[in-house]
PDB file of C-alpha atoms in Angstrom:
ATOM      1  CA  MET A1127     100.848  92.010  74.256  1.00  0.00           C
ATOM      2  CA  ALA A1128      98.747  93.207  77.275  1.00  0.00           C
ATOM      3  CA  MET A1129      95.857  91.029  76.758  1.00  0.00           C
ATOM      4  CA  GLN A1130      95.154  87.753  74.934  1.00  0.00           C
ATOM      5  CA  THR A1131      91.746  86.331  74.076  1.00  0.00           C
ATOM      6  CA  THR A1132      90.545  82.820  73.256  1.00  0.00           C
ATOM      7  CA  VAL A1133      87.124  81.774  71.901  1.00  0.00           C
ATOM      8  CA  GLU A1134      85.356  78.648  72.415  1.00  0.00           C
ATOM      9  CA  ARG A1135      81.941  77.181  71.558  1.00  0.00           C
ATOM     10  CA  VAL A1136      80.022  75.664  74.438  1.00  0.00           C
ATOM     11  CA  GLU A1137      76.916  73.796  74.494  1.00  0.00           C
ATOM     12  CA  ALA A1138      74.577  75.114  77.329  1.00  0.00           C
ATOM     13  CA  ARG A1139      70.946  75.113  76.916  1.00  0.00           C
ATOM     14  CA  VAL A1140      71.818  77.313  73.801  1.00  0.00           C
ATOM     15  CA  PRO A1141      75.184  77.370  71.990  1.00  0.00           C
ATOM     16  CA  VAL A1142      77.176  79.882  73.925  1.00  0.00           C
ATOM     17  CA  THR A1143      80.232  81.464  72.631  1.00  0.00           C
ATOM     18  CA  VAL A1144      82.683  81.940  75.326  1.00  0.00           C
ATOM     19  CA  MET A1145      85.553  84.628  74.884  1.00  0.00           C
ATOM     20  CA  THR A1146      88.202  84.456  77.705  1.00  0.00           C
ATOM     21  CA  LEU A1147      89.994  87.616  78.280  1.00  0.00           C
ATOM     22  CA  SER A1148      93.467  87.428  79.981  1.00  0.00           C
ATOM     23  CA  GLY A1149      95.874  90.271  81.129  1.00  0.00           C
ATOM     24  CA  GLU A1150      94.961  93.749  81.002  1.00  0.00           C
ATOM     25  CA  LEU A1151      92.249  95.654  78.849  1.00  0.00           C
ATOM     26  CA  ASP A1152      93.468  99.112  78.053  1.00  0.00           C
ATOM     27  CA  ALA A1153      93.725 101.944  75.355  1.00  0.00           C
ATOM     28  CA  SER A1154      96.312  99.735  73.557  1.00  0.00           C
ATOM     29  CA  ASN A1155      94.146  96.876  72.915  1.00  0.00           C
ATOM     30  CA  TYR A1156      90.512  97.557  73.381  1.00  0.00           C
ATOM     31  CA  LEU A1157      89.735  98.364  69.740  1.00  0.00           C
ATOM     32  CA  ARG A1158      91.468  94.966  68.865  1.00  0.00           C
ATOM     33  CA  LEU A1159      88.805  93.335  71.336  1.00  0.00           C
ATOM     34  CA  VAL A1160      86.077  94.692  69.440  1.00  0.00           C
ATOM     35  CA  ASP A1161      87.589  93.590  66.253  1.00  0.00           C
ATOM     36  CA  ASP A1162      87.688  89.929  67.775  1.00  0.00           C
ATOM     37  CA  VAL A1163      84.009  89.907  68.500  1.00  0.00           C
ATOM     38  CA  ARG A1164      82.918  90.863  64.875  1.00  0.00           C
ATOM     39  CA  PRO A1165      83.599  87.673  63.271  1.00  0.00           C
ATOM     40  CA  VAL A1166      82.048  85.827  66.260  1.00  0.00           C
ATOM     41  CA  TYR A1167      78.804  87.626  65.530  1.00  0.00           C
ATOM     42  CA  ASP A1168      79.025  87.263  61.690  1.00  0.00           C
ATOM     43  CA  GLY A1169      79.726  83.478  62.105  1.00  0.00           C
ATOM     44  CA  GLY A1170      76.220  83.382  63.707  1.00  0.00           C
ATOM     45  CA  ALA A1171      76.991  83.634  67.433  1.00  0.00           C
ATOM     46  CA  ARG A1172      74.104  85.086  69.511  1.00  0.00           C
ATOM     47  CA  ASP A1173      74.957  84.525  72.969  1.00  0.00           C
ATOM     48  CA  LEU A1174      78.526  85.546  74.352  1.00  0.00           C
ATOM     49  CA  LEU A1175      79.904  84.979  77.590  1.00  0.00           C
ATOM     50  CA  LEU A1176      82.999  87.068  78.506  1.00  0.00           C
ATOM     51  CA  ASP A1177      84.936  85.187  81.006  1.00  0.00           C
ATOM     52  CA  LEU A1178      87.152  87.829  82.768  1.00  0.00           C
ATOM     53  CA  THR A1179      88.547  85.498  85.513  1.00  0.00           C
ATOM     54  CA  ASP A1180      92.145  86.304  84.261  1.00  0.00           C
ATOM     55  CA  LEU A1181      91.430  89.940  83.509  1.00  0.00           C
ATOM     56  CA  SER A1182      93.511  91.883  86.193  1.00  0.00           C
ATOM     57  CA  SER A1183      92.529  95.318  85.023  1.00  0.00           C
ATOM     58  CA  ILE A1184      90.245  97.439  83.028  1.00  0.00           C
ATOM     59  CA  SER A1185      90.496 101.077  81.786  1.00  0.00           C
ATOM     60  CA  SER A1186      87.851 103.508  80.711  1.00  0.00           C
ATOM     61  CA  SER A1187      88.736 102.364  77.122  1.00  0.00           C
ATOM     62  CA  GLY A1188      88.029  98.825  78.083  1.00  0.00           C
ATOM     63  CA  LEU A1189      84.480 100.006  79.266  1.00  0.00           C
ATOM     64  CA  VAL A1190      83.857 101.431  75.944  1.00  0.00           C
ATOM     65  CA  SER A1191      85.125  98.079  74.329  1.00  0.00           C
ATOM     66  CA  LEU A1192      82.579  96.448  76.505  1.00  0.00           C
ATOM     67  CA  TYR A1193      79.670  98.423  75.348  1.00  0.00           C
ATOM     68  CA  SER A1194      80.812  98.216  71.749  1.00  0.00           C
ATOM     69  CA  ILE A1195      80.910  94.361  71.939  1.00  0.00           C
ATOM     70  CA  LEU A1196      77.293  94.612  73.166  1.00  0.00           C
ATOM     71  CA  LYS A1197      76.267  96.679  70.168  1.00  0.00           C
ATOM     72  CA  VAL A1198      78.172  94.496  67.739  1.00  0.00           C
ATOM     73  CA  MET A1199      76.271  91.629  69.191  1.00  0.00           C
ATOM     74  CA  GLN A1200      73.066  93.184  69.052  1.00  0.00           C
ATOM     75  CA  GLY A1201      73.673  93.681  65.293  1.00  0.00           C
ATOM     76  CA  GLU A1202      74.231  97.456  65.497  1.00  0.00           C
ATOM     77  CA  GLU A1203      77.158  99.696  64.899  1.00  0.00           C
ATOM     78  CA  PRO A1204      79.364 100.698  67.944  1.00  0.00           C
ATOM     79  CA  PRO A1205      79.529 104.324  68.890  1.00  0.00           C
ATOM     80  CA  ASP A1206      82.656 106.255  68.038  1.00  0.00           C
ATOM     81  CA  PRO A1207      85.362 104.832  70.638  1.00  0.00           C
ATOM     82  CA  GLU A1208      87.102 108.147  70.731  1.00  0.00           C
ATOM     83  CA  TYR A1209      84.283 109.610  72.807  1.00  0.00           C
ATOM     84  CA  GLY A1210      83.985 107.786  75.964  1.00  0.00           C
ATOM     85  CA  TRP A1211      81.340 109.563  77.641  1.00  0.00           C
ATOM     86  CA  ASN A1212      79.390 109.330  74.355  1.00  0.00           C
ATOM     87  CA  ALA A1213      79.384 105.544  74.752  1.00  0.00           C
ATOM     88  CA  LEU A1214      78.466 105.663  78.220  1.00  0.00           C
ATOM     89  CA  HIS A1215      75.507 107.989  77.787  1.00  0.00           C
ATOM     90  CA  SER A1216      74.245 105.571  75.206  1.00  0.00           C
ATOM     91  CA  MET A1217      74.538 102.924  77.939  1.00  0.00           C
ATOM     92  CA  GLU A1218      72.575 105.058  80.290  1.00  0.00           C
ATOM     93  CA  ARG A1219      69.950 105.728  77.760  1.00  0.00           C
ATOM     94  CA  ASP A1220      69.425 102.094  77.230  1.00  0.00           C
ATOM     95  CA  ALA A1221      69.146 101.438  81.010  1.00  0.00           C
ATOM     96  CA  GLU A1222      66.630 104.272  81.267  1.00  0.00           C
ATOM     97  CA  ASP A1223      64.574 102.608  78.392  1.00  0.00           C
ATOM     98  CA  GLY A1224      64.425  99.493  80.519  1.00  0.00           C
ATOM     99  CA  LYS A1225      66.383  97.326  78.081  1.00  0.00           C
ATOM    100  CA  THR A1226      67.732  94.568  80.048  1.00  0.00           C
ATOM    101  CA  GLN A1227      69.939  92.623  77.607  1.00  0.00           C
ATOM    102  CA  GLU A1228      71.118  88.861  77.930  1.00  0.00           C
ATOM    103  CA  VAL A1229      73.130  88.688  74.770  1.00  0.00           C
ATOM    104  CA  VAL A1230      76.514  89.458  76.415  1.00  0.00           C
ATOM    105  CA  ARG A1231      77.032  88.265  79.965  1.00  0.00           C
ATOM    106  CA  LEU A1232      80.134  88.416  82.097  1.00  0.00           C
ATOM    107  CA  CYS A1233      81.584  86.144  84.568  1.00  0.00           C
ATOM    108  CA  GLY A1234      84.521  85.819  86.956  1.00  0.00           C
ATOM    109  CA  MET A1235      85.150  89.546  87.421  1.00  0.00           C
ATOM    110  CA  GLN A1236      88.293  90.237  89.786  1.00  0.00           C
ATOM    111  CA  PRO A1237      87.320  92.838  92.570  1.00  0.00           C
ATOM    112  CA  ALA A1238      89.467  95.541  90.895  1.00  0.00           C
ATOM    113  CA  VAL A1239      87.467  94.992  87.623  1.00  0.00           C
ATOM    114  CA  ALA A1240      84.026  94.884  89.208  1.00  0.00           C
ATOM    115  CA  GLU A1241      84.868  97.945  91.164  1.00  0.00           C
ATOM    116  CA  VAL A1242      85.483  99.976  87.818  1.00  0.00           C
ATOM    117  CA  LEU A1243      82.194  98.752  86.414  1.00  0.00           C
ATOM    118  CA  ARG A1244      80.359  99.540  89.667  1.00  0.00           C
ATOM    119  CA  ARG A1245      81.810 103.097  89.837  1.00  0.00           C
ATOM    120  CA  THR A1246      80.643 103.811  86.139  1.00  0.00           C
ATOM    121  CA  GLY A1247      77.280 102.185  86.574  1.00  0.00           C
ATOM    122  CA  ILE A1248      78.063  99.873  83.804  1.00  0.00           C
ATOM    123  CA  ASP A1249      77.531  96.763  85.821  1.00  0.00           C
ATOM    124  CA  ALA A1250      73.839  97.366  85.520  1.00  0.00           C
ATOM    125  CA  MET A1251      74.071  96.674  81.943  1.00  0.00           C
ATOM    126  CA  PHE A1252      75.646  93.219  81.920  1.00  0.00           C
ATOM    127  CA  PRO A1253      74.206  90.065  83.793  1.00  0.00           C
ATOM    128  CA  SER A1254      77.287  88.943  85.759  1.00  0.00           C
ATOM    129  CA  TYR A1255      78.084  85.535  87.567  1.00  0.00           C
ATOM    130  CA  PRO A1256      80.940  84.506  89.830  1.00  0.00           C
ATOM    131  CA  ASP A1257      82.205  82.028  87.601  1.00  0.00           C
ATOM    132  CA  ARG A1258      81.749  80.302  84.060  1.00  0.00           C
ATOM    133  CA  GLU A1259      79.565  77.285  85.348  1.00  0.00           C
ATOM    134  CA  ALA A1260      77.119  79.716  87.050  1.00  0.00           C
ATOM    135  CA  ALA A1261      76.963  81.799  83.866  1.00  0.00           C
ATOM    136  CA  LEU A1262      76.356  78.797  81.489  1.00  0.00           C
ATOM    137  CA  ALA A1263      73.602  77.510  83.863  1.00  0.00           C
ATOM    138  CA  ALA A1264      71.987  80.848  83.264  1.00  0.00           C
ATOM    139  CA  PHE A1265      71.921  80.924  79.441  1.00  0.00           C
TER     140      PHE A1265
ATOM    141  CA  MET B 864     112.211 101.711  80.090  1.00  0.00           C
ATOM    142  CA  VAL B 865     114.673 103.670  82.470  1.00  0.00           C
ATOM    143  CA  ASP B 866     114.261 102.203  85.916  1.00  0.00           C
ATOM    144  CA  ASP B 867     116.131 103.064  88.724  1.00  0.00           C
ATOM    145  CA  GLY B 868     115.026 100.186  90.847  1.00  0.00           C
ATOM    146  CA  PRO B 869     113.552 100.291  94.509  1.00  0.00           C
ATOM    147  CA  ILE B 870     115.108 102.698  96.789  1.00  0.00           C
ATOM    148  CA  ARG B 871     114.395 101.587 100.160  1.00  0.00           C
ATOM    149  CA  GLY B 872     115.109 103.850 103.218  1.00  0.00           C
ATOM    150  CA  ALA B 873     114.219 103.618 106.933  1.00  0.00           C
ATOM    151  CA  THR B 874     110.892 105.094 106.142  1.00  0.00           C
ATOM    152  CA  SER B 875     110.464 105.322 102.317  1.00  0.00           C
ATOM    153  CA  ILE B 876     110.148 103.223  99.481  1.00  0.00           C
ATOM    154  CA  ARG B 877     110.498 104.937  96.069  1.00  0.00           C
ATOM    155  CA  ARG B 878     110.603 103.987  92.379  1.00  0.00           C
ATOM    156  CA  HIS B 879     111.223 105.935  89.175  1.00  0.00           C
ATOM    157  CA  VAL B 880     110.549 104.763  85.704  1.00  0.00           C
ATOM    158  CA  THR B 881     110.267 106.508  82.214  1.00  0.00           C
ATOM    159  CA  ILE B 882     108.265 105.436  79.224  1.00  0.00           C
ATOM    160  CA  PRO B 883     107.899 106.944  75.653  1.00  0.00           C
ATOM    161  CA  ALA B 884     104.462 108.400  74.991  1.00  0.00           C
ATOM    162  CA  ASP B 885     103.318 105.122  73.333  1.00  0.00           C
ATOM    163  CA  LEU B 886      99.899 103.422  74.765  1.00  0.00           C
ATOM    164  CA  GLU B 887     101.810  99.982  74.366  1.00  0.00           C
ATOM    165  CA  ARG B 888     104.071 101.012  77.192  1.00  0.00           C
ATOM    166  CA  VAL B 889     101.700 102.088  79.738  1.00  0.00           C
ATOM    167  CA  ALA B 890     101.647  98.655  81.088  1.00  0.00           C
ATOM    168  CA  GLU B 891     105.103  99.329  82.490  1.00  0.00           C
ATOM    169  CA  LEU B 892     103.827 102.003  84.578  1.00  0.00           C
ATOM    170  CA  ARG B 893     100.913  99.654  85.933  1.00  0.00           C
ATOM    171  CA  ALA B 894     103.513  97.199  86.716  1.00  0.00           C
ATOM    172  CA  THR B 895     105.791  99.516  88.632  1.00  0.00           C
ATOM    173  CA  VAL B 896     102.562 100.850  90.623  1.00  0.00           C
ATOM    174  CA  ARG B 897     101.936  97.172  91.541  1.00  0.00           C
ATOM    175  CA  GLU B 898     105.330  96.540  92.550  1.00  0.00           C
ATOM    176  CA  ILE B 899     105.540  99.556  94.883  1.00  0.00           C
ATOM    177  CA  GLY B 900     102.218  98.690  96.197  1.00  0.00           C
ATOM    178  CA  ALA B 901     103.338  95.247  96.915  1.00  0.00           C
ATOM    179  CA  GLY B 902     106.457  96.579  98.379  1.00  0.00           C
ATOM    180  CA  CYS B 903     104.718  98.636 101.023  1.00  0.00           C
ATOM    181  CA  GLN B 904     102.087  96.117 101.784  1.00  0.00           C
ATOM    182  CA  ALA B 905      99.159  97.977 100.395  1.00  0.00           C
ATOM    183  CA  PRO B 906      95.768  96.180 100.129  1.00  0.00           C
ATOM    184  CA  ALA B 907      94.688  94.911  96.940  1.00  0.00           C
ATOM    185  CA  ASP B 908      91.794  97.587  96.499  1.00  0.00           C
ATOM    186  CA  CYS B 909      94.781 100.412  96.993  1.00  0.00           C
ATOM    187  CA  ILE B 910      96.741  98.928  94.421  1.00  0.00           C
ATOM    188  CA  GLY B 911      93.881  98.475  92.038  1.00  0.00           C
ATOM    189  CA  ASP B 912      92.805 102.210  92.506  1.00  0.00           C
ATOM    190  CA  LEU B 913      96.497 103.521  91.912  1.00  0.00           C
ATOM    191  CA  VAL B 914      96.868 101.197  88.752  1.00  0.00           C
ATOM    192  CA  GLN B 915      93.648 102.765  87.527  1.00  0.00           C
ATOM    193  CA  ALA B 916      94.429 106.198  88.075  1.00  0.00           C
ATOM    194  CA  VAL B 917      98.023 106.015  86.655  1.00  0.00           C
ATOM    195  CA  ASP B 918      96.688 104.079  83.554  1.00  0.00           C
ATOM    196  CA  GLU B 919      93.991 106.735  83.012  1.00  0.00           C
ATOM    197  CA  ALA B 920      96.417 109.787  83.508  1.00  0.00           C
ATOM    198  CA  ALA B 921      99.049 108.187  81.379  1.00  0.00           C
ATOM    199  CA  THR B 922      96.513 107.386  78.635  1.00  0.00           C
ATOM    200  CA  ASN B 923      95.240 110.979  78.586  1.00  0.00           C
ATOM    201  CA  ILE B 924      98.620 112.406  78.412  1.00  0.00           C
ATOM    202  CA  ILE B 925      99.646 110.260  75.521  1.00  0.00           C
ATOM    203  CA  ARG B 926      96.452 110.732  73.739  1.00  0.00           C
ATOM    204  CA  TYR B 927      95.455 114.217  74.055  1.00  0.00           C
ATOM    205  CA  GLY B 928      98.460 115.936  75.710  1.00  0.00           C
ATOM    206  CA  TYR B 929     100.968 114.745  73.002  1.00  0.00           C
ATOM    207  CA  GLY B 930      98.319 113.849  70.631  1.00  0.00           C
ATOM    208  CA  GLY B 931     100.501 111.513  68.770  1.00  0.00           C
ATOM    209  CA  GLU B 932     103.665 113.472  68.985  1.00  0.00           C
ATOM    210  CA  ARG B 933     106.651 111.813  70.367  1.00  0.00           C
ATOM    211  CA  GLY B 934     107.597 112.334  73.997  1.00  0.00           C
ATOM    212  CA  SER B 935     107.987 110.730  77.494  1.00  0.00           C
ATOM    213  CA  ILE B 936     106.513 110.347  80.850  1.00  0.00           C
ATOM    214  CA  ASP B 937     108.272 110.202  83.906  1.00  0.00           C
ATOM    215  CA  MET B 938     107.050 108.551  86.809  1.00  0.00           C
ATOM    216  CA  THR B 939     107.986 108.474  90.423  1.00  0.00           C
ATOM    217  CA  ALA B 940     106.000 106.513  93.120  1.00  0.00           C
ATOM    218  CA  GLU B 941     106.785 106.563  96.674  1.00  0.00           C
ATOM    219  CA  LEU B 942     105.641 105.891  99.970  1.00  0.00           C
ATOM    220  CA  VAL B 943     105.057 108.979 102.185  1.00  0.00           C
ATOM    221  CA  GLY B 944     103.635 108.167 105.614  1.00  0.00           C
ATOM    222  CA  ASP B 945     100.723 106.200 104.972  1.00  0.00           C
ATOM    223  CA  ASP B 946     100.219 107.564 101.479  1.00  0.00           C
ATOM    224  CA  ILE B 947     101.380 106.364  98.317  1.00  0.00           C
ATOM    225  CA  VAL B 948     102.351 109.332  96.073  1.00  0.00           C
ATOM    226  CA  VAL B 949     102.622 108.853  92.208  1.00  0.00           C
ATOM    227  CA  THR B 950     104.178 111.855  90.446  1.00  0.00           C
ATOM    228  CA  LEU B 951     103.888 112.009  86.568  1.00  0.00           C
ATOM    229  CA  VAL B 952     105.828 114.511  84.611  1.00  0.00           C
ATOM    230  CA  ASP B 953     105.323 115.139  81.033  1.00  0.00           C
ATOM    231  CA  GLU B 954     106.437 117.897  78.425  1.00  0.00           C
ATOM    232  CA  ALA B 955     103.027 117.820  76.625  1.00  0.00           C
ATOM    233  CA  THR B 956     100.465 120.370  76.182  1.00  0.00           C
ATOM    234  CA  PRO B 957      99.506 121.700  79.508  1.00  0.00           C
ATOM    235  CA  PHE B 958      96.169 120.359  80.682  1.00  0.00           C
ATOM    236  CA  ASP B 959      94.758 120.271  84.311  1.00  0.00           C
ATOM    237  CA  PRO B 960      92.685 117.296  84.794  1.00  0.00           C
ATOM    238  CA  THR B 961      91.543 118.393  88.312  1.00  0.00           C
ATOM    239  CA  ALA B 962      89.997 121.205  86.788  1.00  0.00           C
ATOM    240  CA  ALA B 963      88.085 119.135  84.426  1.00  0.00           C
ATOM    241  CA  GLU B 964      84.287 119.064  85.569  1.00  0.00           C
ATOM    242  CA  GLY B 965      82.675 116.020  86.338  1.00  0.00           C
ATOM    243  CA  PRO B 966      80.323 114.249  83.902  1.00  0.00           C
ATOM    244  CA  ASP B 967      77.117 116.236  83.528  1.00  0.00           C
ATOM    245  CA  LEU B 968      74.691 114.251  81.850  1.00  0.00           C
ATOM    246  CA  SER B 969      72.493 117.155  80.866  1.00  0.00           C
ATOM    247  CA  ILE B 970      75.382 118.241  78.276  1.00  0.00           C
ATOM    248  CA  PRO B 971      75.051 116.565  74.883  1.00  0.00           C
ATOM    249  CA  PRO B 972      77.613 113.784  74.607  1.00  0.00           C
ATOM    250  CA  HIS B 973      79.367 115.548  71.493  1.00  0.00           C
ATOM    251  CA  ARG B 974      80.211 118.567  74.060  1.00  0.00           C
ATOM    252  CA  ARG B 975      81.763 116.496  76.547  1.00  0.00           C
ATOM    253  CA  THR B 976      85.543 116.225  76.951  1.00  0.00           C
ATOM    254  CA  PRO B 977      86.890 113.145  75.415  1.00  0.00           C
ATOM    255  CA  GLY B 978      88.839 111.016  78.127  1.00  0.00           C
ATOM    256  CA  GLY B 979      86.206 112.481  80.909  1.00  0.00           C
ATOM    257  CA  MET B 980      85.285 109.086  81.962  1.00  0.00           C
ATOM    258  CA  GLY B 981      88.885 108.334  82.592  1.00  0.00           C
ATOM    259  CA  ILE B 982      89.171 111.647  84.692  1.00  0.00           C
ATOM    260  CA  HIS B 983      86.097 110.547  86.675  1.00  0.00           C
ATOM    261  CA  LEU B 984      87.695 107.125  87.499  1.00  0.00           C
ATOM    262  CA  MET B 985      90.955 108.945  88.549  1.00  0.00           C
ATOM    263  CA  ARG B 986      88.828 111.180  91.046  1.00  0.00           C
ATOM    264  CA  LEU B 987      87.267 108.033  92.625  1.00  0.00           C
ATOM    265  CA  ALA B 988      90.347 106.235  92.871  1.00  0.00           C
ATOM    266  CA  THR B 989      92.468 108.785  94.495  1.00  0.00           C
ATOM    267  CA  ASP B 990      92.469 110.616  97.625  1.00  0.00           C
ATOM    268  CA  SER B 991      93.811 113.887  95.826  1.00  0.00           C
ATOM    269  CA  MET B 992      95.069 114.853  92.574  1.00  0.00           C
ATOM    270  CA  GLU B 993      97.386 118.141  92.240  1.00  0.00           C
ATOM    271  CA  HIS B 994      98.355 119.511  88.872  1.00  0.00           C
ATOM    272  CA  ARG B 995     101.188 122.013  88.238  1.00  0.00           C
ATOM    273  CA  VAL B 996     102.552 123.470  84.809  1.00  0.00           C
ATOM    274  CA  ARG B 997     106.084 122.157  84.619  1.00  0.00           C
ATOM    275  CA  PRO B 998     108.692 125.023  84.246  1.00  0.00           C
ATOM    276  CA  GLY B 999     109.792 124.808  80.775  1.00  0.00           C
ATOM    277  CA  GLY B1000     106.559 123.482  79.549  1.00  0.00           C
ATOM    278  CA  GLY B1001     104.611 120.215  80.383  1.00  0.00           C
ATOM    279  CA  ASN B1002     102.710 119.138  83.342  1.00  0.00           C
ATOM    280  CA  ILE B1003     103.209 117.535  86.853  1.00  0.00           C
ATOM    281  CA  LEU B1004     100.435 115.496  88.012  1.00  0.00           C
ATOM    282  CA  THR B1005     100.484 114.036  91.621  1.00  0.00           C
ATOM    283  CA  LEU B1006      98.030 111.393  92.517  1.00  0.00           C
ATOM    284  CA  THR B1007      97.787 110.454  96.286  1.00  0.00           C
ATOM    285  CA  ARG B1008      96.204 107.378  97.817  1.00  0.00           C
ATOM    286  CA  SER B1009      96.158 106.146 101.484  1.00  0.00           C
ATOM    287  CA  ARG B1010      97.387 102.674 101.791  1.00  0.00           C
ATOM    288  CA  VAL B1011      94.969 102.310 104.996  1.00  0.00           C
ATOM    289  CA  ARG B1012      91.624 103.806 104.032  1.00  0.00           C
ATOM    290  CA  ARG B1013      89.548 103.856 100.922  1.00  0.00           C
ATOM    291  CA  PRO B1014      88.864 107.210  99.145  1.00  0.00           C
ATOM    292  CA  LYS B1015      85.441 109.008  99.573  1.00  0.00           C
ATOM    293  CA  GLU B1016      82.972 108.733  96.982  1.00  0.00           C
ATOM    294  CA  GLY B1017      80.619 111.397  95.809  1.00  0.00           C
TER     295      GLY B1017
END
């Protein structure tokens, strides 16, 4: 398997669910990642931190899964994953609407992963922190 | 996976690998790109770019080129001067990603090409992409990235 996830509950100022992604997020596993988040939301979690410290690469499919995770955590249905730009367009529309979300945050991005988010403009959609400690302090 | 292993000459490093058209196997292409990148002392950003470009290209071939049919992807990666040149050969439906238009946000999303985001990333991660129709059917896609300078954006 190209990617593993672990989930833990951490008490910051509010209860934060930390999902750690290890390995490579690609077209073979991005839907599974979204499926992993659904029970987290259904279980009552409303603040999610994705710890990407051990994620070595992310493909365009992975970007779609990040956006889909955000939609799930906002209680909405994610876009059709087969249409990558459709998802991205939805993100841009949200950005234009001035929707700054703090439901899903990212931490520990490696340079290669950060570059992919930057090149697609998706970095602007997610509050991001250098490490888990800094992220938890921000909740 | 068929892997000829590294072929090291005085001026070249070369690797060749073949995978079936299976998204679960694309990781093997990424691993091979990382190996050759490390073997020719490419910086991390160069290796990351090539991993990205190969991932997106192979994913598109499997998803849209083969469309669920059986097939294979043959990848050769080699150092040519200061360029790392990766060639992907398939027998899928001919498709030229270099001719695909960039994202036009004025076009309704449902009219955009699925996988377009991947092609956008491939362009940004490489210095050049060349496509040829393979004699007998299929595609030959060549991705080139300098190991000494970053590709231009925009």
